[in-house]
Short mmCIF file of N, CA and C in Angstrom, two decimals:
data_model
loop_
_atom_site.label_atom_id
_atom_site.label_comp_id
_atom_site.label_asym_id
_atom_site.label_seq_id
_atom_site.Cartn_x
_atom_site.Cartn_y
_atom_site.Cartn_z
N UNK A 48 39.13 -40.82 -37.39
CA UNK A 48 40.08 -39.95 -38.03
C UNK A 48 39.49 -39.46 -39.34
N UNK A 49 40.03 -38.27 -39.70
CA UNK A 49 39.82 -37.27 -40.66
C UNK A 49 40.55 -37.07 -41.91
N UNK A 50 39.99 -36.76 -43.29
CA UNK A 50 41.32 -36.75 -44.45
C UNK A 50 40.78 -35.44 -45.32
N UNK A 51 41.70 -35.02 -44.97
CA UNK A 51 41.47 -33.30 -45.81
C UNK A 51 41.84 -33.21 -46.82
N UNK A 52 41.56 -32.83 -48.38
CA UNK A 52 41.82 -33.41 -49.77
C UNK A 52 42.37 -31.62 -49.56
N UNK A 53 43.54 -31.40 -50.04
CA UNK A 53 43.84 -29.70 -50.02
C UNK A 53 43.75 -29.55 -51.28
N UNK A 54 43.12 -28.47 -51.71
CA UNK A 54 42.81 -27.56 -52.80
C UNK A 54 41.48 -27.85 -53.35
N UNK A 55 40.62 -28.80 -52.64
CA UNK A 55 39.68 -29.49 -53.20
C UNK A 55 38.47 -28.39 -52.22
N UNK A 56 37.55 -27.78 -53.19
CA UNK A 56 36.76 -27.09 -52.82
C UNK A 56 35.55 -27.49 -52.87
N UNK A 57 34.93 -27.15 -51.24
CA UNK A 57 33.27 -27.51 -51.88
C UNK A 57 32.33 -27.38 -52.58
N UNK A 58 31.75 -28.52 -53.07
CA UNK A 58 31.27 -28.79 -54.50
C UNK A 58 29.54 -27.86 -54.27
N UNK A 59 29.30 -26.99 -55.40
CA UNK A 59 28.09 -26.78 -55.26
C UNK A 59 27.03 -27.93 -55.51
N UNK A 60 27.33 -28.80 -56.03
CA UNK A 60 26.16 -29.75 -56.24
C UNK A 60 26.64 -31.01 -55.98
N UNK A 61 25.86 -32.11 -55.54
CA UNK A 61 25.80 -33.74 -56.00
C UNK A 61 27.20 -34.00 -57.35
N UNK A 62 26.35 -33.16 -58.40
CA UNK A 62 26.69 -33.57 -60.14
C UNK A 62 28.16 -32.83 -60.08
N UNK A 63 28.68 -31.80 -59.20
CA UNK A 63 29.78 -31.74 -59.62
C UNK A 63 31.16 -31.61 -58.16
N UNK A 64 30.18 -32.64 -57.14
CA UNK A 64 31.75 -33.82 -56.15
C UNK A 64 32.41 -34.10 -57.37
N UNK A 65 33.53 -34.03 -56.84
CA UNK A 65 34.98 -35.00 -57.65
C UNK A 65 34.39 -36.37 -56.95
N UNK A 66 34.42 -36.17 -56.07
CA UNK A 66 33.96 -37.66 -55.43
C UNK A 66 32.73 -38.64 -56.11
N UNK A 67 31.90 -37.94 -56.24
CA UNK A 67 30.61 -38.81 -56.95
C UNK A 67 30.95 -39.62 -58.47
N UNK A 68 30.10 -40.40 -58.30
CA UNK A 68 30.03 -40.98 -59.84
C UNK A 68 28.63 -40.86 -60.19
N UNK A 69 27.91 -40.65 -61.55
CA UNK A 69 27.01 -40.33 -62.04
C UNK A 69 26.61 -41.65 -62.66
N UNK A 70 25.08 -42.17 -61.70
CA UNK A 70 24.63 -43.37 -62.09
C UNK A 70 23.86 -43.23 -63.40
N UNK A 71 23.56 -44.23 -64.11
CA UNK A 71 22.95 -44.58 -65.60
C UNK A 71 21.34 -43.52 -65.21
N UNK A 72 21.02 -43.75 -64.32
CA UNK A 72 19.20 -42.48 -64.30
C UNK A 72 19.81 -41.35 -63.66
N UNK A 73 20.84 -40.51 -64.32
CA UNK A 73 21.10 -39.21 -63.45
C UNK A 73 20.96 -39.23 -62.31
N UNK A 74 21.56 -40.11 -61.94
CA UNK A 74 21.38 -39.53 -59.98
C UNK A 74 23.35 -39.42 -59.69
N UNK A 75 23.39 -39.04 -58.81
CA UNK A 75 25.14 -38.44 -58.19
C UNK A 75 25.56 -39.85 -57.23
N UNK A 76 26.12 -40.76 -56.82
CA UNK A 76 26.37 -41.65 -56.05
C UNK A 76 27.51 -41.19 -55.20
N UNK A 77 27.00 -41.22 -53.94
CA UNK A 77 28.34 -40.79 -53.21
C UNK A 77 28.91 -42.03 -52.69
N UNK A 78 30.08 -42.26 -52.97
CA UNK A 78 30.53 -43.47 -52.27
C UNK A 78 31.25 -43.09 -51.15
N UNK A 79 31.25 -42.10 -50.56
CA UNK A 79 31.43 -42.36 -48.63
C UNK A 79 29.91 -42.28 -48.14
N UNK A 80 29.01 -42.27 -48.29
CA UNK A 80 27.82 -42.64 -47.39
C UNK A 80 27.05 -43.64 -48.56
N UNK A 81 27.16 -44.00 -49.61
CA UNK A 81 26.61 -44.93 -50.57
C UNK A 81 25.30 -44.70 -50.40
N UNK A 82 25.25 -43.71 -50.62
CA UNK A 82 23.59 -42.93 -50.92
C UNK A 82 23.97 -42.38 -52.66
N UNK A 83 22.70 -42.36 -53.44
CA UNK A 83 22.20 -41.80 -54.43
C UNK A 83 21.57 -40.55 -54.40
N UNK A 84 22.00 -39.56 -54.65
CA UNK A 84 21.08 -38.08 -54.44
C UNK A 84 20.97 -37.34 -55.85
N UNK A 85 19.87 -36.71 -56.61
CA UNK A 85 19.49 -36.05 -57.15
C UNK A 85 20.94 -35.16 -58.06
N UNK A 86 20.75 -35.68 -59.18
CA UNK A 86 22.60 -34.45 -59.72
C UNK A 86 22.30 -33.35 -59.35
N UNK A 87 21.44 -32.52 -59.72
CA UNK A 87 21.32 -31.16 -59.03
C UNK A 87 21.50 -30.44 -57.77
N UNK A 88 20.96 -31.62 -56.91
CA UNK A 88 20.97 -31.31 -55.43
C UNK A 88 22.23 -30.49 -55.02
N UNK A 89 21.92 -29.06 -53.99
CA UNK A 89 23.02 -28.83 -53.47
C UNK A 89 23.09 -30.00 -52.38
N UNK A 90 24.39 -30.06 -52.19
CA UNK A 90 25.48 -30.85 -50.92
C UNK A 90 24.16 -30.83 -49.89
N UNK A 91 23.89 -32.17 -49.23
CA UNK A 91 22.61 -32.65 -48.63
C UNK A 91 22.66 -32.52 -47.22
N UNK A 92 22.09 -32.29 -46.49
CA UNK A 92 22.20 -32.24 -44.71
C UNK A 92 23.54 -33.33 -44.38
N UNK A 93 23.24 -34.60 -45.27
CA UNK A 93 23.93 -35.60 -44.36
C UNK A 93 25.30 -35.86 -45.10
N UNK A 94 25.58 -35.23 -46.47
CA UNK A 94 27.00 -34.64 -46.91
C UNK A 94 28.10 -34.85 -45.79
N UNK A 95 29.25 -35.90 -46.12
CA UNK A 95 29.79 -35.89 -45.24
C UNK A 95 31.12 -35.32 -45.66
N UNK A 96 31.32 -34.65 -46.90
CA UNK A 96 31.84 -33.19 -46.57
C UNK A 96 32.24 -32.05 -45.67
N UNK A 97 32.95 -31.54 -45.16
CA UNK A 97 33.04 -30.53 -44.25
C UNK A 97 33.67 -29.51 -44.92
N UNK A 98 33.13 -28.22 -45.49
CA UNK A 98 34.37 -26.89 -46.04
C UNK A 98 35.10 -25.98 -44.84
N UNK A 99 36.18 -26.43 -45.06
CA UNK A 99 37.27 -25.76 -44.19
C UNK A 99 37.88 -24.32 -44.46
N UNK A 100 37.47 -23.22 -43.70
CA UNK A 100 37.69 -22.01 -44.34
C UNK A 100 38.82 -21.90 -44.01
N UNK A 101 39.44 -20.69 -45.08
CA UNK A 101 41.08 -20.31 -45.11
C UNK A 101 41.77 -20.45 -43.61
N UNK A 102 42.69 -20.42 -43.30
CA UNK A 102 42.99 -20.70 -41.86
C UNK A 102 44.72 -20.59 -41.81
N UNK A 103 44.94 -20.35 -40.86
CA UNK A 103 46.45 -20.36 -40.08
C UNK A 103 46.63 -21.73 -39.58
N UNK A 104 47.82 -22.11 -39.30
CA UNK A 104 47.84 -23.02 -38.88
C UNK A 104 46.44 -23.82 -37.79
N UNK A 105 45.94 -24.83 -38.01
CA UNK A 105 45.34 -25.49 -37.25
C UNK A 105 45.43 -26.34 -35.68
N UNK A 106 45.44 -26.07 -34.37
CA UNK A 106 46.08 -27.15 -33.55
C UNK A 106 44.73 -28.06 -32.67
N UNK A 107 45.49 -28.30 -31.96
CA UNK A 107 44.31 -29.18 -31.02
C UNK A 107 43.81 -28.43 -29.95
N UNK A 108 42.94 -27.42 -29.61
CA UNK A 108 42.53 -26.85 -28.49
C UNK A 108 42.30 -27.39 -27.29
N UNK A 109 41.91 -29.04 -27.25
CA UNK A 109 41.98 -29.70 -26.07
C UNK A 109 43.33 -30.04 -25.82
N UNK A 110 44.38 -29.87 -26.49
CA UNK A 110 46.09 -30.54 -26.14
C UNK A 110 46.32 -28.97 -25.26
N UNK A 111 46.09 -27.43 -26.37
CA UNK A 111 46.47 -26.25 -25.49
C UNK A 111 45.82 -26.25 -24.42
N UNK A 112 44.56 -26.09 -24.23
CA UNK A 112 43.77 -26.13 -22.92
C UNK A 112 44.63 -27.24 -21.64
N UNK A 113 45.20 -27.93 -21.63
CA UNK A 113 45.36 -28.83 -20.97
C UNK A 113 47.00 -28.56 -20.81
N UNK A 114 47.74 -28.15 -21.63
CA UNK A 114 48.95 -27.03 -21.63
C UNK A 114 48.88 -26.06 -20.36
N UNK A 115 47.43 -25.10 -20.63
CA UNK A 115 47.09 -24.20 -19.90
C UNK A 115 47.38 -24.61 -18.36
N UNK A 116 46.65 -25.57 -18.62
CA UNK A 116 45.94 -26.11 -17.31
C UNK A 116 47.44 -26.69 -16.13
N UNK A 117 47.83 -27.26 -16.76
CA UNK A 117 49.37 -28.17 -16.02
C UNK A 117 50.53 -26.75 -16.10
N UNK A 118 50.04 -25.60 -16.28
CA UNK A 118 50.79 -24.84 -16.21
C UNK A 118 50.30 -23.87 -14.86
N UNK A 119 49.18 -23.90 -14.88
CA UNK A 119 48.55 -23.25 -13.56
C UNK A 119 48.86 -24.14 -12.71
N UNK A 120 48.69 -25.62 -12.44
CA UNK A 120 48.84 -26.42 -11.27
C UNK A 120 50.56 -26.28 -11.35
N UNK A 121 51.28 -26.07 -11.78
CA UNK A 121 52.40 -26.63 -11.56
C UNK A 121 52.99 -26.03 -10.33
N UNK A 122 54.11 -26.42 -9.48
CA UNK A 122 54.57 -25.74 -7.96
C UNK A 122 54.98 -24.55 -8.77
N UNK A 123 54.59 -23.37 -7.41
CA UNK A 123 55.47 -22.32 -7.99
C UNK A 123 55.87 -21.91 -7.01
N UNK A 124 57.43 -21.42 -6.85
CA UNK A 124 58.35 -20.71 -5.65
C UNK A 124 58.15 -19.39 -5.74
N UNK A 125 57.19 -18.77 -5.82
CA UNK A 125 57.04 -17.47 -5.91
C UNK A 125 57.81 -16.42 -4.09
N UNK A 126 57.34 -15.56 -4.48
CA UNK A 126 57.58 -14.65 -3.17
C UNK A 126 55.90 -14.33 -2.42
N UNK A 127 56.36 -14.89 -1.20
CA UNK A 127 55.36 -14.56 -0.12
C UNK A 127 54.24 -14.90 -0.31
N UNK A 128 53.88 -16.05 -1.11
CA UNK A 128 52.97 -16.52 -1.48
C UNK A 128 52.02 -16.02 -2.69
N UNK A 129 52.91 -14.83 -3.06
CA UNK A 129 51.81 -14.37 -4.31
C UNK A 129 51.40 -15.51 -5.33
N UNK A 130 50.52 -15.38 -6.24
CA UNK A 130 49.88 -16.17 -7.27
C UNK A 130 51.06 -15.92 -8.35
N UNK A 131 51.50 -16.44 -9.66
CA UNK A 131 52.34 -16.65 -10.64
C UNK A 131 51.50 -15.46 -11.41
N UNK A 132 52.20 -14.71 -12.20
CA UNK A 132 51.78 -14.03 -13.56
C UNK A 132 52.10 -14.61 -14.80
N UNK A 133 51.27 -14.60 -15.51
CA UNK A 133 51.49 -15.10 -16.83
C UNK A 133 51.16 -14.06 -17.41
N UNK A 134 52.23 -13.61 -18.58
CA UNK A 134 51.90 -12.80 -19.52
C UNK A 134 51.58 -12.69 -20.84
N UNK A 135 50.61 -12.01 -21.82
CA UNK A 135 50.19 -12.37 -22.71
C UNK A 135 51.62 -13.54 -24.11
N UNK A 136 52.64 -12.43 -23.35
CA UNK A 136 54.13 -12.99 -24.62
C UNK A 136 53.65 -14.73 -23.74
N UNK A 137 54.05 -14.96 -22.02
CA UNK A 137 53.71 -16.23 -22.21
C UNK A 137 52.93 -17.26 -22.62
N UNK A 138 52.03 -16.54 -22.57
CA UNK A 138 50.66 -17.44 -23.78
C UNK A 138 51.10 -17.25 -25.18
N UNK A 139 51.38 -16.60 -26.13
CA UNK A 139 51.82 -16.63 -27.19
C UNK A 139 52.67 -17.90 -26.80
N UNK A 140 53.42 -17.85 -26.49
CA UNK A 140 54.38 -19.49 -26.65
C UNK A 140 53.87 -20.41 -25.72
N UNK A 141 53.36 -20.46 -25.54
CA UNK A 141 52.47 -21.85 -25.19
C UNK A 141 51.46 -22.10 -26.50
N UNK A 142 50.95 -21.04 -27.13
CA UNK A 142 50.08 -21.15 -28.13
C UNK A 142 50.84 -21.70 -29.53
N UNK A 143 52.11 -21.12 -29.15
CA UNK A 143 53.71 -21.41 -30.53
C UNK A 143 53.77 -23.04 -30.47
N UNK A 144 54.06 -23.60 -28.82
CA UNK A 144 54.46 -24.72 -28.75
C UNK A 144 53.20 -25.61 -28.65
N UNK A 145 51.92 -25.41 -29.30
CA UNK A 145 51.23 -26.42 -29.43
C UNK A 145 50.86 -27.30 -30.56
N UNK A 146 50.98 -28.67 -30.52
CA UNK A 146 51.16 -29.44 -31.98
C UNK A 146 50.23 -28.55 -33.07
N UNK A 147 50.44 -28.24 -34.43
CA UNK A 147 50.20 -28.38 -35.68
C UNK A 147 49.29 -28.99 -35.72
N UNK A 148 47.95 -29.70 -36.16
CA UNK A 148 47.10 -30.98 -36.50
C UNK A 148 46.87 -30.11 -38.18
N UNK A 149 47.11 -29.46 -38.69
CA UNK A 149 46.60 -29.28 -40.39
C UNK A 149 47.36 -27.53 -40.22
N UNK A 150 48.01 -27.56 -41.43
CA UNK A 150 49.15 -26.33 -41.45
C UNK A 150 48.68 -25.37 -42.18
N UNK A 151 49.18 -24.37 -41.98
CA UNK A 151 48.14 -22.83 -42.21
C UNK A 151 48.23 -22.85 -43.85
N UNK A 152 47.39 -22.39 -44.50
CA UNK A 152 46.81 -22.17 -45.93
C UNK A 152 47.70 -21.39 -46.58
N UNK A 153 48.09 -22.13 -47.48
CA UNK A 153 49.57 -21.16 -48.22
C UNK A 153 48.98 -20.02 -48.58
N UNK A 154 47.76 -19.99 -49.18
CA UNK A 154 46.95 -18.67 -49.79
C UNK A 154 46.64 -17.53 -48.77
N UNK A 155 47.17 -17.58 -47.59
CA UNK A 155 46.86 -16.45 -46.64
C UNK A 155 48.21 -15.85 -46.17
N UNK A 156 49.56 -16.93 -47.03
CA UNK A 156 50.58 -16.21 -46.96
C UNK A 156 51.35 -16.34 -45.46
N UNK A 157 50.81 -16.84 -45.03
CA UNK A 157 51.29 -17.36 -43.24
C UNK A 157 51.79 -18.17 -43.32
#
């Protein structure tokens, strides 16, 4: 599992994580990987940081996909055997009714 700090932006350097503490020989200490890196350094390959760009609500694409999916298998009483139509409005609400996992960015006004 995952913890998203909101409003907390990625840091251009080592020296200025909120997260780091600045050891006695200038170096940046990250205490989620308890590595020492360079204050200057930009954010390092193995930064376990992730920057999350502006966004709409967030959901689980494997929960919709699988929505999708139990919606195609499901019986359908159609006429004369035709195939079911789904229409784009019905995907919109299947896309409506899929859990939330991180809620859309107040700053985009959504």
């Amino acid at each position: 599992m995952s913890v998203l700090i909101k409003g907390m932006e990625m840091p251009q350097t080592c020296f200025k994580c909120k997260l780091s503490r600045i050891t006695p020989s200038i170096y940046a200490f990250c205490p989620l990987n308890e590595k020492c890196y360079p204050a200057d350094e930009t954010p390092p390959s193995d930064c376990p940081l992730i920057e999350v760009p502006l966004h709409g609500r967030l959901g689980d694409l494997d929960k919709l996909e699988q929505m999708f999916v139990d919606i195609d298998n499901a019986p359908y009483s159609g006429f004369d055997g035709e195939e079911p139509f789904y229409s784009a409005e019905d995907a919109a609400l299947i896309i409506r009714l899929t859990p939330t996992v991180i809620p859309a960015d107040n700053e985009l006004g959504w």
